[in-house]
XYZ file of C-alpha atoms in Angstrom:
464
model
C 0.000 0.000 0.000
C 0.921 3.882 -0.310
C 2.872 4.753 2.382
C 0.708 7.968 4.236
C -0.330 9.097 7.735
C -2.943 11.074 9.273
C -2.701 14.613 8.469
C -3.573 15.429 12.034
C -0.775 12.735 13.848
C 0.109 15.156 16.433
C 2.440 13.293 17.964
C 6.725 13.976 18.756
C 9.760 13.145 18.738
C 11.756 14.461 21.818
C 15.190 15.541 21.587
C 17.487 13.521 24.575
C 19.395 16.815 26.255
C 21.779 14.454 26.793
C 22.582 14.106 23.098
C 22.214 17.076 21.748
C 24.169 20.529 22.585
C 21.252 22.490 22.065
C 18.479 22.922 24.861
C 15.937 20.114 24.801
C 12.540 20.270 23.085
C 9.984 18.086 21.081
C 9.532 18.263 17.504
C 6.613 17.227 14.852
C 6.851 13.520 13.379
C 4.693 14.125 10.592
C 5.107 18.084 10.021
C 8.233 19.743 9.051
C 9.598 21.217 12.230
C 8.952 25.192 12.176
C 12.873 25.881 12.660
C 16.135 23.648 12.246
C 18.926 22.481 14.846
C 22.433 21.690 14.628
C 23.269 18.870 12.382
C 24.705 16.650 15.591
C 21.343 17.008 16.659
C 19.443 15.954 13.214
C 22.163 12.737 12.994
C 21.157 11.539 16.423
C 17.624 11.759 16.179
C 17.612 9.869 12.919
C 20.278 7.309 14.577
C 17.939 7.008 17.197
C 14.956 5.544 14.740
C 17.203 3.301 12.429
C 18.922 1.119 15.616
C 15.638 -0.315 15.389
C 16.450 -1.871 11.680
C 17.651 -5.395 11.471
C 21.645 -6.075 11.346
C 21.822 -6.546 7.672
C 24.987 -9.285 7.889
C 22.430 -11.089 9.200
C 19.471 -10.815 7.180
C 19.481 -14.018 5.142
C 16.545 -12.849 3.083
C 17.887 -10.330 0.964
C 19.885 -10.830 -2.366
C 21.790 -7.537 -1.697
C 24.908 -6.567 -0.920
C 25.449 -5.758 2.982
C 28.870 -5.201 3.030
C 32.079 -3.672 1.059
C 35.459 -2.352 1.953
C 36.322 0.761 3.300
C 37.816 1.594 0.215
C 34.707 1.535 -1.938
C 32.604 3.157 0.416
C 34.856 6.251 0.223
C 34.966 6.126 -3.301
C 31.448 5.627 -3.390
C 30.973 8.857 -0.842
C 33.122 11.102 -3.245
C 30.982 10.478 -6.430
C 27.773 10.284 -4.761
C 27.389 14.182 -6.038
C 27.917 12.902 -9.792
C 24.701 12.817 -12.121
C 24.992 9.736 -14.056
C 22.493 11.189 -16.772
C 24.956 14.443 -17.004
C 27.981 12.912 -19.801
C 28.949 16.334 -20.573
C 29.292 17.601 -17.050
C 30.859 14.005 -15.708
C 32.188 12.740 -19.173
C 34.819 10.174 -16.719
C 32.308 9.020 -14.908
C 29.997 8.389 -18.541
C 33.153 6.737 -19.654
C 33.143 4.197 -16.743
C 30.192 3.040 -17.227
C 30.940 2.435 -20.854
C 33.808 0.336 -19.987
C 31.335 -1.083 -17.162
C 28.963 -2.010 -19.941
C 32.161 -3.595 -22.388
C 32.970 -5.744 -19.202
C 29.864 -7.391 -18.739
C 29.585 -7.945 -22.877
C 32.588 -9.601 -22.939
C 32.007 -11.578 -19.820
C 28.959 -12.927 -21.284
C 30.285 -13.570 -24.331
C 28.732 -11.396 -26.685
C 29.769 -11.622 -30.298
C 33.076 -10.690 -31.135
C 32.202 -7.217 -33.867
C 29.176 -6.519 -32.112
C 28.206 -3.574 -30.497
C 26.434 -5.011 -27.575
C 24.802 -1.555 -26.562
C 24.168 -1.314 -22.706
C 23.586 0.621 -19.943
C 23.601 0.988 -15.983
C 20.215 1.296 -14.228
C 19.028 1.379 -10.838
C 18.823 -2.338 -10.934
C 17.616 -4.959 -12.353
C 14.129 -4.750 -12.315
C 14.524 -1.572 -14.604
C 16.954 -3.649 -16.463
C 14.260 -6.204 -17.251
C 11.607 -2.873 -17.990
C 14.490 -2.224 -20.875
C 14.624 -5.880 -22.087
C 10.837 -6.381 -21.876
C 10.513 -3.240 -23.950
C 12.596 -3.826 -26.211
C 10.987 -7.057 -26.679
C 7.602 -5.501 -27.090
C 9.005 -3.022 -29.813
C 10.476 -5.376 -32.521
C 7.616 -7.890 -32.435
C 5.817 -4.592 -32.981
C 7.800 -3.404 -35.939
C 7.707 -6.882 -37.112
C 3.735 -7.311 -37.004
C 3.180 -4.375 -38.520
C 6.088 -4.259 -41.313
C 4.024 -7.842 -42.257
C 0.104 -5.836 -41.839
C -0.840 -7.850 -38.948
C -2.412 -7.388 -35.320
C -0.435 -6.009 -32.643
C -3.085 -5.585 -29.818
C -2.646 -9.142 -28.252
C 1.214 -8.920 -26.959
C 1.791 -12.196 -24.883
C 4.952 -12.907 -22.930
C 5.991 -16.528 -21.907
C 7.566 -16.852 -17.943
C 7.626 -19.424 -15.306
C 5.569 -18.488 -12.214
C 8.632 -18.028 -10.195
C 9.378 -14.875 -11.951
C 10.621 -11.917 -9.466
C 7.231 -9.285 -9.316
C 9.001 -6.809 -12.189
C 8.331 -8.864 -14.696
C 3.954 -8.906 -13.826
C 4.745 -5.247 -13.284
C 5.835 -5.046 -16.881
C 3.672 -6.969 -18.307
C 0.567 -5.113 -16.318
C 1.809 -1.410 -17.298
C 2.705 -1.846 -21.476
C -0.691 -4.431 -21.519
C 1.305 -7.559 -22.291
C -0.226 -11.186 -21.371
C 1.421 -12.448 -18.856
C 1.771 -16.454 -20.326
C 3.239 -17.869 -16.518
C 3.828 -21.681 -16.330
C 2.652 -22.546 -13.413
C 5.301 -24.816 -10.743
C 4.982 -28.407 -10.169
C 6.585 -30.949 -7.171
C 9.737 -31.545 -8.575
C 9.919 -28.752 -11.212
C 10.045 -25.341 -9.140
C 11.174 -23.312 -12.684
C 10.161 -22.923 -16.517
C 10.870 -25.786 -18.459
C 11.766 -25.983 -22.244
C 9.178 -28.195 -23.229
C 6.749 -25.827 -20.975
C 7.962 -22.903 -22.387
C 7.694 -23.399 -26.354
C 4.122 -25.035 -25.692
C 2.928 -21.258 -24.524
C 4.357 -19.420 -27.467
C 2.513 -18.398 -30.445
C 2.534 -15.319 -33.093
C 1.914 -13.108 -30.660
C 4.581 -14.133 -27.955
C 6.938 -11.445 -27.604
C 9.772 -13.184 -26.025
C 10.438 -16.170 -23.551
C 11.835 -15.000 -19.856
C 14.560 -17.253 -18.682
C 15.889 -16.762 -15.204
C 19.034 -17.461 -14.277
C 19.087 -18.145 -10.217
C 15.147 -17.928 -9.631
C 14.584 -16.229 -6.465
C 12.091 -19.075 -4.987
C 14.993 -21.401 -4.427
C 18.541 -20.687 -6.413
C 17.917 -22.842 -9.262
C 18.662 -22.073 -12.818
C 16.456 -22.524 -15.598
C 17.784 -24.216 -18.556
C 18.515 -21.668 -21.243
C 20.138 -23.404 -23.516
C 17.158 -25.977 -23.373
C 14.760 -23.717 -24.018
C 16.585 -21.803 -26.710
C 16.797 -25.538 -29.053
C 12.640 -26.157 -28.083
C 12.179 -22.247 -29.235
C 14.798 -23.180 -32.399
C 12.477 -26.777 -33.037
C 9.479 -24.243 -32.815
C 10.866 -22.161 -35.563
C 11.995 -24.936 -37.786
C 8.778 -26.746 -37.793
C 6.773 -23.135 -38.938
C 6.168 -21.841 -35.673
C 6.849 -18.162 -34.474
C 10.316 -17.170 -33.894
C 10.493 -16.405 -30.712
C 14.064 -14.223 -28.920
C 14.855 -14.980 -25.441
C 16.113 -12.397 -22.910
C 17.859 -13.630 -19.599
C 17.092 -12.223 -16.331
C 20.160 -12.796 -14.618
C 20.042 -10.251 -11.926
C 21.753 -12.759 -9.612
C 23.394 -15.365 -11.420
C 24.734 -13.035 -14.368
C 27.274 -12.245 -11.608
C 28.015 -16.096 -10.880
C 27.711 -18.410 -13.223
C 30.652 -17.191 -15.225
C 33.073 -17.229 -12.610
C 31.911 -20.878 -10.845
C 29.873 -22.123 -13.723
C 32.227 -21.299 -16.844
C 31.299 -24.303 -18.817
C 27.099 -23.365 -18.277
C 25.865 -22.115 -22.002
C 23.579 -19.356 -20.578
C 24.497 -15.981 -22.594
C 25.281 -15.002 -25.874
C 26.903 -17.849 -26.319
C 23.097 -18.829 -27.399
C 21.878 -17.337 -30.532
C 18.645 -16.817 -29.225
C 19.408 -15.314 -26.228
C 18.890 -10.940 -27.499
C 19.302 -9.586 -24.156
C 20.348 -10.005 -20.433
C 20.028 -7.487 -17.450
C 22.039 -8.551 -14.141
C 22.028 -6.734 -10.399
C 25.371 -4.701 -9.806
C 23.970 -4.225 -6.417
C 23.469 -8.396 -5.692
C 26.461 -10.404 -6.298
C 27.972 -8.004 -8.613
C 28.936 -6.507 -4.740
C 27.801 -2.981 -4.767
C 25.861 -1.534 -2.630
C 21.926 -0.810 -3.273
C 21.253 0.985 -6.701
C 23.433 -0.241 -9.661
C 22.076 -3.287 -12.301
C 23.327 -3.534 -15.856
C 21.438 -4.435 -19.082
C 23.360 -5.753 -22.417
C 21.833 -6.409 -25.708
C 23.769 -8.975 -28.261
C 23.820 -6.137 -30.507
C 22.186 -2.770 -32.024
C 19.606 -4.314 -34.101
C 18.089 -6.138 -30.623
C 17.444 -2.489 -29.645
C 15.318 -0.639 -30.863
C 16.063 2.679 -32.161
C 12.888 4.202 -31.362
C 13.449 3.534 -27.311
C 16.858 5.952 -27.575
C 16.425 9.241 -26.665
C 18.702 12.128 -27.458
C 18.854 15.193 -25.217
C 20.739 18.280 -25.310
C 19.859 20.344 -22.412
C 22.852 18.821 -20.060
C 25.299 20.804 -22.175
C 26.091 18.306 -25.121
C 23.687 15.858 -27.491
C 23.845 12.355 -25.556
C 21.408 9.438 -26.144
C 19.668 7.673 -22.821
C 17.385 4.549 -23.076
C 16.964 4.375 -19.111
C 13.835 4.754 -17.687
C 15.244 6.591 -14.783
C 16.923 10.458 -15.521
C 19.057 11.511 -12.730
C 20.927 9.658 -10.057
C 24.812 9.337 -8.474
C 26.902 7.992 -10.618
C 28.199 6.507 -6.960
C 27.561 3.009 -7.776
C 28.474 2.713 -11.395
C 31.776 4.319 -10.002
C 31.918 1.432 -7.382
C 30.892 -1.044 -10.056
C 33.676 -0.659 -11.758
C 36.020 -0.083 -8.852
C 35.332 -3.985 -8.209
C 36.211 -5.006 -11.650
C 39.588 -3.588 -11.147
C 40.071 -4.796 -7.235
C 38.904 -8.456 -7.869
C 39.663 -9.252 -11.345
C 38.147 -12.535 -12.460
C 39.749 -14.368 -10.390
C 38.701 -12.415 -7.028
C 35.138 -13.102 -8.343
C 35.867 -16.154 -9.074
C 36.800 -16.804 -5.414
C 34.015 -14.497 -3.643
C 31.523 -16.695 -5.330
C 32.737 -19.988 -4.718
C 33.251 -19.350 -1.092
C 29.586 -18.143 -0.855
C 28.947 -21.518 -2.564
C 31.281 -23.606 -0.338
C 29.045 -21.967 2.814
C 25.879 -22.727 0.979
C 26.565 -26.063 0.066
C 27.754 -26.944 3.532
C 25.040 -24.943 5.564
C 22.296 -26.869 3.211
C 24.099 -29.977 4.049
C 24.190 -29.999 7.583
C 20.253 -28.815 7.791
C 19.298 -31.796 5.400
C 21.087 -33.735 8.511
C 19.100 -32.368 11.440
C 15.911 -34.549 10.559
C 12.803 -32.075 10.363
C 14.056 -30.544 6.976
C 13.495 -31.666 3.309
C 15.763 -29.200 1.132
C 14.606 -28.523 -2.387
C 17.669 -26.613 -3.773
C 21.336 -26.970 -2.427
C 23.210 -24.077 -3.127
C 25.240 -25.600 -6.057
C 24.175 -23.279 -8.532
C 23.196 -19.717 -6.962
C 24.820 -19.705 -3.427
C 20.890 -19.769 -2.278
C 19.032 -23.070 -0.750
C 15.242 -23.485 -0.043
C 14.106 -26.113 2.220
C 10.762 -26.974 3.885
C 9.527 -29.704 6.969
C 9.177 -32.941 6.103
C 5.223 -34.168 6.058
C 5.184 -35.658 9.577
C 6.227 -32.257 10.768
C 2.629 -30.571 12.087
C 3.233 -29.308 15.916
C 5.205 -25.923 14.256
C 5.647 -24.321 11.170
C 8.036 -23.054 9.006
C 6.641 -19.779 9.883
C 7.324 -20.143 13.531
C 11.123 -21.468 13.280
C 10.922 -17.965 11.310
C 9.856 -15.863 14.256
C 11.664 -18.043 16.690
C 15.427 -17.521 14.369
C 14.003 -13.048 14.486
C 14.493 -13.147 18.234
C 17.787 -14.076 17.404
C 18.804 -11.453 14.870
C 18.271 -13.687 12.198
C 16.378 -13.028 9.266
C 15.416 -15.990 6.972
C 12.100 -15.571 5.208
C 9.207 -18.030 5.497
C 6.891 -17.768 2.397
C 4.621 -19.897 0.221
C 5.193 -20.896 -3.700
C 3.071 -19.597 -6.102
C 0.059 -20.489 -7.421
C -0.685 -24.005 -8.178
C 1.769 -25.288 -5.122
C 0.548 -22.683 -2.545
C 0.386 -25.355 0.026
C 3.779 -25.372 -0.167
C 5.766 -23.921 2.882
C 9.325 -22.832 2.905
C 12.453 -21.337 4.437
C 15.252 -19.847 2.154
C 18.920 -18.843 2.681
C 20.803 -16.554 0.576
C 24.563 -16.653 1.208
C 26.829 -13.457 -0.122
C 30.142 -11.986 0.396
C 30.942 -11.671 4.175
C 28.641 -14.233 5.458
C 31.596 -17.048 6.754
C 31.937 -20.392 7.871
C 31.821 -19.077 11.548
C 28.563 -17.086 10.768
C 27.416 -20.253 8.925
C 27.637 -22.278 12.147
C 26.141 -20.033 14.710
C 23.385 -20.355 12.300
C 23.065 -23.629 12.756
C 23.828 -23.837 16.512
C 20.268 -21.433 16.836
C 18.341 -23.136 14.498
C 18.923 -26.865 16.315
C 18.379 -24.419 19.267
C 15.392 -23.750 18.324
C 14.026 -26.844 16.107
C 14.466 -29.048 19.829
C 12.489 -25.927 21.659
C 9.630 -26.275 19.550
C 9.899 -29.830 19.125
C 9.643 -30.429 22.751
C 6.922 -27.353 23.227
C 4.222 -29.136 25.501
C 2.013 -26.140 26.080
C 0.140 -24.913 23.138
C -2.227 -22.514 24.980
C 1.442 -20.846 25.899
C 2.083 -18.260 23.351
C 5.637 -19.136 21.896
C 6.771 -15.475 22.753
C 5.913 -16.361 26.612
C 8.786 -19.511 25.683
C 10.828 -17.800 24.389
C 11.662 -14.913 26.809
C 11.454 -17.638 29.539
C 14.415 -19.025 27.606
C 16.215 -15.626 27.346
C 16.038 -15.075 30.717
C 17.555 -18.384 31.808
C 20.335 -17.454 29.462
């Protein structure tokens, strides 16, 4: 929902005198104060609210990145007052993310003579707007160069497709075509996926690393059923690749996985800068094989910065802070420090799914050994708690691992997943586990059911 509050909230925030060198006094949540106070002030009274937040090294739900060094931060703190949109003004910082854009091309193999146009965005849900689009715009041009119907726009996707993608299809009118999950197959298969397209499908959605449980979906798979589609008369269908977590780890763990370019089919693929790309919150990159799989009527030219530039972004202004830290990582890790980032995230994952398959309540359904991410659920004869509750019960703890249900079709389906990234360590890894056996033999030995399980559990923080 909107976020909003009562207009007439009256109620304030009081200023500590013992933090502030000013003389104490209350001011409006909800109104801007009628006068200012000394920026110590302002910092503690904000530092005050956010204590409240989680500890994000420990939040186990998120894809994004939590922590980098001191080195990037300050580099990140001295561009942070850098349009990216402005190339005239910041022409360096424009010509980082060119190189930033080269980089990924080359990493994921685009076609040696191509162009492989790109761009930074704010992530990669507005990298997928960009590959959706241009999806939408040369089955377009195509339908109408050939005097057909372009009203019914359809675009095929497994139903384990991250929100952005029913966002796109919901604001440019596009049918969403999702294939719904089944025990055993939690992603879109290539059989699946060419038995949804017709002449209207704009493109098929692959996901590499789905964010339900890790896994990848077979793109090279469904690139031949698209190509055995094509050669039997069917509609020629592109594919883009949404790999806004695994575009950052496949080719450094999983070099000999044909994912990218490498398949002809594949016209585009977006990827997270800010996930394991290891930038903070705010940077995702999109690549197209080449100029002809984007559309010239989605580039813009402007000339009111100071010079004629083109932009295909959907966003206009913002720091060219993480592009600037995007690129810093390139040159600090090389391929090889990614390489070894991402296969000690996997080495964790693997071992931390491992040893909960062990404790006896669990049932994984994804391991870690392709995304550094592992879902697992109870086993059937499980009923006195809930994947839920171990949820709340790990919170108390400073843990956050989200409980949630699969989609449609397999909503009666419970589970628990872990996302490993950079900084998260062995050591972490096994106080993990210590709390959660902590935990799974509380609530497996909980005799009191009209006790809440809050009541429990400060009982047990107090004997501690």
């Amino acid at each position: 929902m909107p976020l909003s509050r009562k207009v007439d909230d009256d109620s304030e925030l009081e200023l500590n005198p013992m933090c502030v060198r000013e003389q104490a006094h209350e001011v409006p949540r909800f109104r801007m104060p009628p006068k200012g106070m000394l920026p110590g002030t302002a910092l503690q009274v904000v530092r005050n609210e956010l204590i409240l937040d989680g500890n994000a090294r420990l939040n186990l739900a998120t894809f994004v990145t939590t922590w980098m060094e001191p080195e990037a931060e300050q580099l990140m703190a001295e561009c942070l007052d850098k349009n990216m949109i402005d190339k005239d003004e910041y022409p360096q910082t424009a010509e980082l993310e060119r190189r930033c854009v080269n980089i990924l091309g080359n990493l994921w193999h685009a076609p040696a003579g191509s162009d492989a146009p790109g761009c930074s965005t704010t992530g990669s849900s507005e990298g997928c707007m960009l590959g959706g689009m241009a999806l939408l715009w040369r089955w377009r041009a195509r339908r109408a160069a050939a005097g057909l119907d372009v009203s019914k726009p359809n675009l095929v996707m497994g139903a384990n497709v991250q929100v952005c993608w029913e966002k796109f299809c919901r604001y440019w009118q596009v049918e969403p075509r999702q294939v719904p999950m089944v025990p055993g197959r939690l992603h879109l298969g290539a059989e699946e996926a060419a038995a949804q397209c017709d002449e209207n499908t704009i493109g098929v959605i692959a996901i590499l690393g789905s964010t339900m449980d890790g896994s990848y979906e077979p793109v090279a798979e469904i690139a031949a059923a698209l190509d055995a589609l094509a050669a039997s008369g069917g509609p020629d269908v592109p594919v883009h690749v949404d790999g806004a977590s695994g575009g950052f780890v496949a080719p450094f763990i999983q070099p000999d996985l044909v994912w990218d370019f490498r398949v002809p089919r594949v016209a585009s693929i977006n990827s997270s800068g800010h996930k394991f790309g290891l930038v903070y919150p705010g940077v995702g990159w999109v690549v197209w094989r080449d100029s002809s799989a984007l559309p010239a009527d989605l580039v813009f030219r402007v000339n009111y910065l100071g010079g004629n530039m083109p932009t295909f972004a959907l966003n206009f202004s913002r720091s060219g802070a993480n592009v600037a830290a995007q690129y810093y990582h390139f040159l600090r890790l090389g391929f090889e420090g990614y390489r070894q980032v991402q296969q000690a995230c996997q080495d964790v994952a693997v071992y931390l799914s491992s040893e909960i398959a062990k404790m006896g309540p669990f049932e994984l359904l994804s391991d870690g050994t392709e995304l550094p991410v592992f879902a697992f659920k109870l086993r059937p004869g499980v009923t006195s708690y809930s994947v839920f509750d171990l949820s709340e019960r790990l919170r108390m703890r400073g843990w956050q691992v989200p409980a949630y249900t699969f989609p449609e079709n397999m909503t009666d389906t419970a589970v628990m997943r872990i996302v490993v990234r950079n900084g998260f360590s062995r050591d972490l890894a096994e106080l993990l586990l210590a709390d959660l056996r902590r935990q799974v033999a509380l609530l497996d030995g909980y005799s009191h059911p009209h006790v809440p399980l809050a009541a429990e559990g400060a009982r047990e923080a107090f004997r501690h």
